[in-house]
mmCIF file of C-alpha atoms and ligand atoms in Angstrom:
data_model
loop_
_atom_site.group_PDB
_atom_site.id
_atom_site.type_symbol
_atom_site.label_atom_id
_atom_site.label_comp_id
_atom_site.label_asym_id
_atom_site.label_seq_id
_atom_site.Cartn_x
_atom_site.Cartn_y
_atom_site.Cartn_z
ATOM 1 C CA MET A 84 -19.383 6.812 56.540
ATOM 2 C CA ILE A 85 -19.691 8.282 52.665
ATOM 3 C CA LYS A 86 -17.886 11.705 52.596
ATOM 4 C CA ILE A 87 -19.824 14.178 50.557
ATOM 5 C CA THR A 88 -19.183 17.477 49.318
ATOM 6 C CA ILE A 89 -22.399 19.641 49.058
ATOM 7 C CA ILE A 90 -22.205 23.031 47.556
ATOM 8 C CA PRO A 91 -25.379 24.856 47.380
ATOM 9 C CA GLY A 92 -24.441 27.629 45.549
ATOM 10 C CA ASP A 93 -26.828 30.430 44.419
ATOM 11 C CA GLY A 94 -30.253 31.343 44.238
ATOM 12 C CA ILE A 95 -32.886 28.489 43.478
ATOM 13 C CA GLY A 96 -29.500 25.804 43.725
ATOM 14 C CA LYS A 97 -29.652 26.521 47.838
ATOM 15 C CA GLU A 98 -33.265 25.973 47.516
ATOM 16 C CA VAL A 99 -33.335 22.457 45.617
ATOM 17 C CA MET A 100 -30.371 21.520 47.464
ATOM 18 C CA ASN A 101 -32.514 21.845 50.757
ATOM 19 C CA ALA A 102 -35.025 19.949 49.223
ATOM 20 C CA ALA A 103 -32.475 16.875 47.996
ATOM 21 C CA THR A 104 -30.684 16.196 51.095
ATOM 22 C CA TYR A 105 -34.016 16.115 53.027
ATOM 23 C CA VAL A 106 -34.556 12.933 50.733
ATOM 24 C CA LEU A 107 -31.234 11.893 51.318
ATOM 25 C CA ASP A 108 -31.510 11.841 54.888
ATOM 26 C CA SER A 109 -34.062 9.505 55.466
ATOM 27 C CA LEU A 110 -32.287 6.656 53.217
ATOM 28 C CA GLU A 111 -30.550 4.039 55.288
ATOM 29 C CA LEU A 112 -26.966 5.163 54.381
ATOM 30 C CA ASN A 113 -24.460 7.298 56.420
ATOM 31 C CA LEU A 114 -23.627 10.299 54.739
ATOM 32 C CA ASP A 115 -21.802 13.028 56.309
ATOM 33 C CA TYR A 116 -22.400 16.315 54.842
ATOM 34 C CA ILE A 117 -19.235 19.033 54.286
ATOM 35 C CA PHE A 118 -20.604 21.687 53.036
ATOM 36 C CA ALA A 119 -18.261 24.353 50.626
ATOM 37 C CA SER A 120 -19.150 27.289 49.209
ATOM 38 C CA ALA A 121 -18.470 28.435 45.028
ATOM 39 C CA GLY A 122 -20.496 31.011 43.568
ATOM 40 C CA TYR A 123 -22.143 34.839 43.030
ATOM 41 C CA GLU A 124 -22.515 35.056 46.957
ATOM 42 C CA CYS A 125 -19.004 33.007 47.633
ATOM 43 C CA PHE A 126 -17.461 35.901 45.459
ATOM 44 C CA GLU A 127 -19.106 38.930 47.201
ATOM 45 C CA LYS A 128 -17.421 37.250 50.470
ATOM 46 C CA THR A 129 -14.248 35.863 49.663
ATOM 47 C CA GLY A 130 -13.522 37.471 46.342
ATOM 48 C CA SER A 131 -13.310 34.288 44.751
ATOM 49 C CA THR A 132 -15.865 32.241 42.516
ATOM 50 C CA ILE A 133 -14.451 29.367 44.050
ATOM 51 C CA PRO A 134 -12.093 29.098 46.653
ATOM 52 C CA ASP A 135 -9.155 26.704 46.479
ATOM 53 C CA GLU A 136 -10.745 24.954 49.953
ATOM 54 C CA THR A 137 -13.832 24.013 47.842
ATOM 55 C CA ILE A 138 -11.564 22.693 45.306
ATOM 56 C CA ASN A 139 -9.296 20.852 47.469
ATOM 57 C CA LEU A 140 -12.825 19.478 49.416
ATOM 58 C CA THR A 141 -13.952 17.854 46.447
ATOM 59 C CA LYS A 142 -10.872 16.436 46.039
ATOM 60 C CA LYS A 143 -11.238 14.543 49.690
ATOM 61 C CA THR A 144 -14.957 13.633 49.593
ATOM 62 C CA SER A 145 -16.227 10.556 47.581
ATOM 63 C CA ALA A 146 -18.408 12.763 45.731
ATOM 64 C CA THR A 147 -19.765 16.324 45.329
ATOM 65 C CA LEU A 148 -23.276 17.426 45.050
ATOM 66 C CA PHE A 149 -23.973 20.937 43.470
ATOM 67 C CA GLY A 150 -26.661 23.682 43.269
ATOM 68 C CA ALA A 151 -26.322 25.404 40.489
ATOM 69 C CA VAL A 152 -24.605 29.181 40.656
ATOM 70 C CA THR A 153 -25.143 32.681 39.671
ATOM 71 C CA THR A 154 -22.140 33.561 36.877
ATOM 72 C CA VAL A 155 -20.584 37.067 38.100
ATOM 73 C CA PRO A 156 -19.551 38.929 34.838
ATOM 74 C CA GLY A 157 -16.286 38.965 33.710
ATOM 75 C CA HIS A 158 -15.251 35.830 36.359
ATOM 76 C CA LYS A 159 -15.075 32.092 34.891
ATOM 77 C CA SER A 160 -18.261 30.066 36.348
ATOM 78 C CA ALA A 161 -17.351 28.454 39.123
ATOM 79 C CA ILE A 162 -18.849 25.046 37.682
ATOM 80 C CA LEU A 163 -16.198 25.322 34.899
ATOM 81 C CA SER A 164 -13.802 25.551 37.515
ATOM 82 C CA LEU A 165 -14.670 22.700 38.745
ATOM 83 C CA ARG A 166 -15.346 20.499 35.857
ATOM 84 C CA LYS A 167 -11.381 21.652 34.571
ATOM 85 C CA GLU A 168 -9.498 21.170 37.899
ATOM 86 C CA LEU A 169 -11.164 17.714 38.976
ATOM 87 C CA ASP A 170 -10.685 16.977 35.392
ATOM 88 C CA LEU A 171 -14.401 15.803 34.800
ATOM 89 C CA TYR A 172 -14.512 15.495 31.490
ATOM 90 C CA ALA A 173 -17.893 13.480 31.057
ATOM 91 C CA ASN A 174 -21.395 14.758 31.342
ATOM 92 C CA ILE A 175 -23.793 12.276 31.352
ATOM 93 C CA ARG A 176 -27.309 13.732 31.125
ATOM 94 C CA PRO A 177 -30.207 11.807 30.950
ATOM 95 C CA VAL A 178 -33.497 12.681 29.185
ATOM 96 C CA LYS A 179 -36.305 10.643 29.733
ATOM 97 C CA SER A 180 -40.194 11.331 30.279
ATOM 98 C CA TYR A 181 -41.693 10.096 33.306
ATOM 99 C CA PRO A 182 -45.551 9.130 33.539
ATOM 100 C CA GLY A 183 -47.651 11.686 34.955
ATOM 101 C CA VAL A 184 -45.276 15.049 33.582
ATOM 102 C CA ASN A 185 -46.439 17.101 30.581
ATOM 103 C CA SER A 186 -43.968 16.075 27.990
ATOM 104 C CA LEU A 187 -43.604 16.441 24.314
ATOM 105 C CA PHE A 188 -43.117 12.312 24.038
ATOM 106 C CA GLN A 189 -44.062 9.437 26.415
ATOM 107 C CA ASP A 190 -41.516 6.796 26.730
ATOM 108 C CA LEU A 191 -38.551 8.775 25.999
ATOM 109 C CA ASP A 192 -35.378 7.251 27.634
ATOM 110 C CA PHE A 193 -31.841 8.223 25.744
ATOM 111 C CA VAL A 194 -28.686 9.725 27.624
ATOM 112 C CA ILE A 195 -26.596 12.408 26.558
ATOM 113 C CA ILE A 196 -22.652 12.064 26.949
ATOM 114 C CA ARG A 197 -20.965 15.216 26.320
ATOM 115 C CA GLU A 198 -17.279 16.046 26.131
ATOM 116 C CA ASN A 199 -16.657 18.452 28.925
ATOM 117 C CA SER A 200 -13.774 19.304 29.125
ATOM 118 C CA GLU A 201 -12.227 20.776 25.629
ATOM 119 C CA GLY A 202 -13.943 22.118 22.524
ATOM 120 C CA LEU A 203 -15.413 25.440 22.986
ATOM 121 C CA TYR A 204 -14.986 25.381 26.321
ATOM 122 C CA SER A 205 -11.250 25.304 26.160
ATOM 123 C CA GLY A 206 -11.352 29.573 27.346
ATOM 124 C CA LEU A 207 -9.070 30.444 24.424
ATOM 125 C CA GLU A 208 -10.764 33.245 23.077
ATOM 126 C CA GLU A 209 -9.326 36.828 22.618
ATOM 127 C CA TYR A 210 -10.104 40.025 21.064
ATOM 128 C CA THR A 211 -8.961 40.688 17.358
ATOM 129 C CA ASP A 212 -8.876 44.260 15.529
ATOM 130 C CA GLU A 213 -11.768 42.529 13.774
ATOM 131 C CA GLY A 214 -13.675 41.402 17.113
ATOM 132 C CA ALA A 215 -13.211 38.487 18.932
ATOM 133 C CA VAL A 216 -11.876 34.592 17.840
ATOM 134 C CA ALA A 217 -12.566 31.458 20.067
ATOM 135 C CA LYS A 218 -10.502 28.775 19.420
ATOM 136 C CA ARG A 219 -12.215 24.812 19.353
ATOM 137 C CA VAL A 220 -9.650 22.834 21.033
ATOM 138 C CA ILE A 221 -10.199 19.061 19.660
ATOM 139 C CA THR A 222 -7.746 16.378 20.788
ATOM 140 C CA ARG A 223 -7.770 12.812 19.490
ATOM 141 C CA ARG A 224 -6.817 11.901 23.270
ATOM 142 C CA ALA A 225 -10.354 13.593 24.652
ATOM 143 C CA SER A 226 -12.110 12.437 21.895
ATOM 144 C CA GLU A 227 -11.229 9.040 22.500
ATOM 145 C CA ARG A 228 -11.563 9.033 26.003
ATOM 146 C CA ILE A 229 -14.833 10.186 25.486
ATOM 147 C CA SER A 230 -15.883 7.662 23.316
ATOM 148 C CA LYS A 231 -15.031 5.217 25.634
ATOM 149 C CA PHE A 232 -16.603 5.986 28.083
ATOM 150 C CA ALA A 233 -20.103 6.556 25.926
ATOM 151 C CA PHE A 234 -19.168 2.853 24.647
ATOM 152 C CA ASP A 235 -18.234 1.512 28.118
ATOM 153 C CA TYR A 236 -21.909 3.010 29.611
ATOM 154 C CA ALA A 237 -23.704 1.635 27.202
ATOM 155 C CA GLN A 238 -22.639 -1.236 27.507
ATOM 156 C CA LYS A 239 -22.451 -1.081 31.300
ATOM 157 C CA THR A 240 -26.876 0.029 30.778
ATOM 158 C CA GLY A 241 -27.638 -2.379 28.489
ATOM 159 C CA ARG A 242 -27.951 -0.209 25.516
ATOM 160 C CA LYS A 243 -27.694 -1.001 22.273
ATOM 161 C CA LYS A 244 -26.761 2.198 19.946
ATOM 162 C CA VAL A 245 -24.487 4.771 20.351
ATOM 163 C CA THR A 246 -24.679 7.824 18.242
ATOM 164 C CA ALA A 247 -21.763 10.435 17.788
ATOM 165 C CA VAL A 248 -23.262 14.292 17.198
ATOM 166 C CA HIS A 249 -20.977 16.451 15.184
ATOM 167 C CA LYS A 250 -20.607 19.260 12.138
ATOM 168 C CA ALA A 251 -17.644 17.486 10.370
ATOM 169 C CA ASN A 252 -18.684 18.365 6.833
ATOM 170 C CA VAL A 253 -17.742 22.240 8.487
ATOM 171 C CA LEU A 254 -15.440 21.988 11.138
ATOM 172 C CA LYS A 255 -13.462 18.776 9.167
ATOM 173 C CA LYS A 256 -10.300 19.327 10.702
ATOM 174 C CA THR A 257 -11.757 19.382 14.531
ATOM 175 C CA ASP A 258 -14.825 17.084 14.170
ATOM 176 C CA GLY A 259 -13.059 15.245 11.615
ATOM 177 C CA VAL A 260 -10.252 13.853 14.383
ATOM 178 C CA PHE A 261 -13.624 13.569 16.703
ATOM 179 C CA LYS A 262 -15.905 10.817 13.939
ATOM 180 C CA ASP A 263 -12.527 9.439 13.347
ATOM 181 C CA SER A 264 -12.151 8.737 16.630
ATOM 182 C CA PHE A 265 -15.300 7.407 17.501
ATOM 183 C CA TYR A 266 -15.527 5.231 15.063
ATOM 184 C CA LYS A 267 -11.598 4.009 15.974
ATOM 185 C CA VAL A 268 -12.751 3.246 19.773
ATOM 186 C CA GLY A 269 -15.992 1.584 18.145
ATOM 187 C CA GLU A 270 -14.027 -0.973 16.732
ATOM 188 C CA GLU A 271 -13.486 -2.627 20.232
ATOM 189 C CA TYR A 272 -17.472 -2.441 20.575
ATOM 190 C CA PRO A 273 -18.687 -5.197 18.370
ATOM 191 C CA ASP A 274 -22.007 -5.798 19.955
ATOM 192 C CA LEU A 275 -23.384 -1.943 19.756
ATOM 193 C CA GLU A 276 -24.444 -0.206 16.957
ATOM 194 C CA LYS A 277 -22.908 3.370 15.789
ATOM 195 C CA GLU A 278 -23.881 5.898 14.104
ATOM 196 C CA ASP A 279 -23.306 9.227 13.528
ATOM 197 C CA PHE A 280 -25.321 12.195 12.638
ATOM 198 C CA TYR A 281 -25.019 16.268 11.815
ATOM 199 C CA VAL A 282 -25.797 18.314 15.253
ATOM 200 C CA ASP A 283 -28.367 20.549 12.897
ATOM 201 C CA ALA A 284 -29.861 17.076 11.589
ATOM 202 C CA THR A 285 -30.151 15.668 15.113
ATOM 203 C CA ALA A 286 -31.828 19.046 16.631
ATOM 204 C CA MET A 287 -34.392 18.418 14.387
ATOM 205 C CA TYR A 288 -34.708 14.355 15.229
ATOM 206 C CA PHE A 289 -34.736 15.334 18.502
ATOM 207 C CA LEU A 290 -38.509 16.620 17.489
ATOM 208 C CA THR A 291 -39.076 14.409 14.658
ATOM 209 C CA LYS A 292 -38.250 11.333 15.996
ATOM 210 C CA PRO A 293 -36.584 11.269 19.060
ATOM 211 C CA HIS A 294 -37.429 7.762 20.406
ATOM 212 C CA ILE A 295 -34.333 6.583 17.519
ATOM 213 C CA PHE A 296 -31.732 8.029 20.208
ATOM 214 C CA ASP A 297 -29.963 5.577 22.710
ATOM 215 C CA VAL A 298 -26.754 6.885 23.880
ATOM 216 C CA LEU A 299 -25.413 10.044 22.230
ATOM 217 C CA VAL A 300 -22.159 11.068 22.371
ATOM 218 C CA THR A 301 -20.754 14.906 21.304
ATOM 219 C CA THR A 302 -18.663 17.692 21.826
ATOM 220 C CA ASN A 303 -19.140 20.392 25.069
ATOM 221 C CA LEU A 304 -21.170 22.784 22.987
ATOM 222 C CA PHE A 305 -23.189 20.718 20.781
ATOM 223 C CA GLY A 306 -23.967 18.647 24.357
ATOM 224 C CA ASP A 307 -24.864 21.536 26.070
ATOM 225 C CA ILE A 308 -27.272 22.995 23.062
ATOM 226 C CA LEU A 309 -28.988 19.334 23.036
ATOM 227 C CA SER A 310 -29.085 18.637 26.576
ATOM 228 C CA ASP A 311 -31.640 22.242 26.913
ATOM 229 C CA GLU A 312 -33.396 21.031 24.147
ATOM 230 C CA GLY A 313 -34.010 17.138 25.498
ATOM 231 C CA ALA A 314 -34.935 19.033 28.118
ATOM 232 C CA GLY A 315 -37.915 20.452 26.422
ATOM 233 C CA LEU A 316 -38.882 17.396 25.085
ATOM 234 C CA VAL A 317 -39.486 16.211 28.650
ATOM 235 C CA GLY A 318 -41.151 18.859 30.499
ATOM 236 C CA GLY A 319 -38.626 21.068 30.931
ATOM 237 C CA LEU A 320 -34.874 21.943 33.175
ATOM 238 C CA GLY A 321 -36.743 21.591 36.352
ATOM 239 C CA LEU A 322 -36.184 17.666 35.486
ATOM 240 C CA ILE A 323 -32.811 16.623 34.092
ATOM 241 C CA PRO A 324 -29.934 15.260 36.132
ATOM 242 C CA SER A 325 -26.426 15.570 34.928
ATOM 243 C CA ALA A 326 -23.236 13.824 36.495
ATOM 244 C CA ASN A 327 -19.631 15.107 35.783
ATOM 245 C CA ILE A 328 -17.538 12.086 35.895
ATOM 246 C CA GLY A 329 -13.453 12.224 35.933
ATOM 247 C CA ASP A 330 -11.151 8.993 36.657
ATOM 248 C CA LYS A 331 -11.329 10.141 40.626
ATOM 249 C CA GLN A 332 -14.331 12.065 41.372
ATOM 250 C CA GLY A 333 -17.746 12.774 40.084
ATOM 251 C CA LEU A 334 -20.001 16.181 41.030
ATOM 252 C CA PHE A 335 -23.766 15.866 40.404
ATOM 253 C CA GLU A 336 -25.791 18.675 39.536
ATOM 254 C CA PRO A 337 -29.114 19.565 37.952
ATOM 255 C CA VAL A 338 -28.378 21.139 34.264
ATOM 256 C CA HIS A 339 -30.492 24.221 35.560
ATOM 257 C CA GLY A 340 -29.247 27.320 36.718
ATOM 258 C CA SER A 341 -29.323 29.092 39.446
ATOM 259 C CA ALA A 342 -32.581 31.265 38.041
ATOM 260 C CA PRO A 343 -32.154 34.459 40.253
ATOM 261 C CA ARG A 344 -35.530 35.847 39.482
ATOM 262 C CA HIS A 345 -37.500 32.376 40.852
ATOM 263 C CA ALA A 346 -34.670 32.753 44.300
ATOM 264 C CA GLY A 347 -36.284 33.290 47.184
ATOM 265 C CA LYS A 348 -39.537 32.102 46.426
ATOM 266 C CA GLY A 349 -38.929 28.182 47.419
ATOM 267 C CA THR A 350 -41.287 27.515 44.563
ATOM 268 C CA ALA A 351 -38.507 25.663 42.407
ATOM 269 C CA ASN A 352 -38.558 22.233 41.208
ATOM 270 C CA PRO A 353 -36.555 20.374 43.275
ATOM 271 C CA ALA A 354 -36.940 17.006 40.835
ATOM 272 C CA ALA A 355 -33.325 17.659 39.079
ATOM 273 C CA MET A 356 -31.754 18.087 42.102
ATOM 274 C CA MET A 357 -32.977 14.832 43.403
ATOM 275 C CA LEU A 358 -32.577 12.633 40.008
ATOM 276 C CA SER A 359 -28.850 14.451 40.318
ATOM 277 C CA ALA A 360 -28.660 13.025 43.797
ATOM 278 C CA VAL A 361 -29.667 9.593 42.405
ATOM 279 C CA LEU A 362 -26.722 9.527 40.055
ATOM 280 C CA MET A 363 -24.661 10.329 42.600
ATOM 281 C CA LEU A 364 -25.958 6.830 44.665
ATOM 282 C CA ASP A 365 -25.483 5.047 41.512
ATOM 283 C CA TYR A 366 -21.391 6.165 41.434
ATOM 284 C CA LEU A 367 -21.308 5.123 45.141
ATOM 285 C CA GLU A 368 -22.653 2.138 44.033
ATOM 286 C CA GLU A 369 -25.520 2.170 46.372
ATOM 287 C CA HIS A 370 -27.697 0.991 43.560
ATOM 288 C CA ASP A 371 -30.854 -0.087 45.972
ATOM 289 C CA GLU A 372 -30.699 3.623 47.826
ATOM 290 C CA ALA A 373 -30.837 4.945 44.393
ATOM 291 C CA ARG A 374 -33.800 2.804 43.061
ATOM 292 C CA ARG A 375 -35.807 3.293 46.274
ATOM 293 C CA MET A 376 -34.883 6.956 46.034
ATOM 294 C CA GLU A 377 -35.757 6.648 42.444
ATOM 295 C CA LYS A 378 -39.134 5.239 42.881
ATOM 296 C CA ALA A 379 -40.233 7.698 45.520
ATOM 297 C CA LEU A 380 -39.977 10.937 43.048
ATOM 298 C CA ILE A 381 -41.842 8.600 40.131
ATOM 299 C CA ASP A 382 -44.418 7.957 42.253
ATOM 300 C CA VAL A 383 -45.001 11.816 43.061
ATOM 301 C CA LEU A 384 -44.821 12.916 39.697
ATOM 302 C CA ASP A 385 -47.079 10.219 38.593
ATOM 303 C CA GLU A 386 -49.783 10.948 41.263
ATOM 304 C CA GLY A 387 -49.563 14.567 40.761
ATOM 305 C CA LYS A 388 -50.846 16.215 43.627
ATOM 306 C CA VAL A 389 -47.586 17.859 45.231
ATOM 307 C CA VAL A 390 -45.759 18.952 42.765
ATOM 308 C CA THR A 391 -44.203 22.379 42.317
ATOM 309 C CA GLY A 392 -45.909 24.666 39.684
ATOM 310 C CA ASP A 393 -44.062 23.940 37.038
ATOM 311 C CA LEU A 394 -45.415 20.417 37.057
ATOM 312 C CA GLY A 395 -48.747 21.844 37.204
ATOM 313 C CA GLY A 396 -49.326 21.827 40.911
ATOM 314 C CA THR A 397 -49.030 24.042 43.937
ATOM 315 C CA ALA A 398 -46.418 22.878 46.484
ATOM 316 C CA SER A 399 -43.593 24.152 47.303
ATOM 317 C CA THR A 400 -40.062 23.109 47.362
ATOM 318 C CA MET A 401 -40.297 21.597 50.540
ATOM 319 C CA GLU A 402 -43.904 20.706 50.329
ATOM 320 C CA MET A 403 -42.628 18.181 47.499
ATOM 321 C CA ALA A 404 -39.566 17.199 49.423
ATOM 322 C CA ALA A 405 -41.822 15.939 52.229
ATOM 323 C CA GLU A 406 -43.858 13.884 50.072
ATOM 324 C CA VAL A 407 -41.311 12.474 48.205
ATOM 325 C CA ARG A 408 -39.438 11.327 51.467
ATOM 326 C CA LYS A 409 -43.181 10.269 52.570
ATOM 327 C CA LYS A 410 -43.323 8.037 50.069
ATOM 328 C CA LEU A 411 -39.597 7.021 50.789
ATOM 329 C CA GLU A 412 -40.098 5.987 53.937
ATOM 330 C CA SER A 413 -42.921 3.602 52.813
ATOM 331 C CA LEU A 414 -41.224 1.783 50.205
ATOM 332 C CA SER A 415 -38.797 -0.639 52.263
HETATM 333 C C1 IPM B 637 -24.165 23.625 31.920
HETATM 334 C C2 IPM B 637 -24.443 25.377 31.750
HETATM 335 C C3 IPM B 637 -22.868 25.649 32.207
HETATM 336 C C4 IPM B 637 -22.032 24.739 31.137
HETATM 337 C C5 IPM B 637 -22.697 27.396 32.167
HETATM 338 C C6 IPM B 637 -23.632 27.219 33.382
HETATM 339 C C7 IPM B 637 -21.386 27.316 32.378
HETATM 340 O O1 IPM B 637 -25.249 26.080 31.154
HETATM 341 O O2 IPM B 637 -23.994 22.790 32.943
HETATM 342 O O3 IPM B 637 -25.234 22.799 31.051
HETATM 343 O O4 IPM B 637 -22.505 25.828 29.846
HETATM 344 O O5 IPM B 637 -21.603 24.081 30.233
HETATM 345 MN MN1 MN B 638 -26.254 24.599 30.118
#
């Protein structure tokens, strides 16, 4: 029995979670889901966007699947609390184009590794007489551990190059630390190619020559921005999954949010949530089942018949899930 915490959250988070678990249920695995709440609706019921009970549960199970939450104004987002509480310091965001999906580029396959614990997400923001100030914290420890994570990831997955993305021409001290840490750690990986680009140039290269990228490693906010840009390259946010990884826990979530305006219609694209579940299966070392689920989804995308509106189809979220499950059951 593999115990999994399931946090559906709000809006389309709940809908895509239903779709993903519907597909997971037909795998040859003994998954035991334990549901927990977080987000806007949770706040309305309990007064907390992320109750201790939910945090404690995620610490006890083998992995967590997270849908999406709606932010409560004036309160820290539940996902940021989870990343912090569980020290999920690495955020893996694969940018991949799939056949059958209307993508700006074909054959794209790179991975953004976003530092997930500090930078402009340190929460050190305050009002001043003139306005407000946010502190961008960049430590050697976090920069070295995310660099090591990126190099190890590249090595493990057979990739060739790691690109550090920063703005050290302006943020000389903070991004100086980040860049130096990257090259220092990189010395231990002689077989991997290393390079670094400024973030503004990187944003342009995403549009002009994205095939040069393999693995990118960057600080928190740059990773946040570049991953949405990456989604735009390959068909939108409905297709980009993510893995939040720490030394003890893993939490898997689509890059998209709860999309309140689309919620309740049952038409959200479940692909990013399903791909997040695939990343979870790999994390759990269930590689065969991960490949089966991924292949089933890719086949459905490729056929393009039973897919949601954003993919050019007319299927509902659950109709697409049923199609993926049917495909999966036909793959031995
Ligand atoms: C993401 C999201 C979050 C972030 C928000 C919801 C706090 O945009 O996972 O990319 O900024 O990290
Ligand atoms: Mn984001």
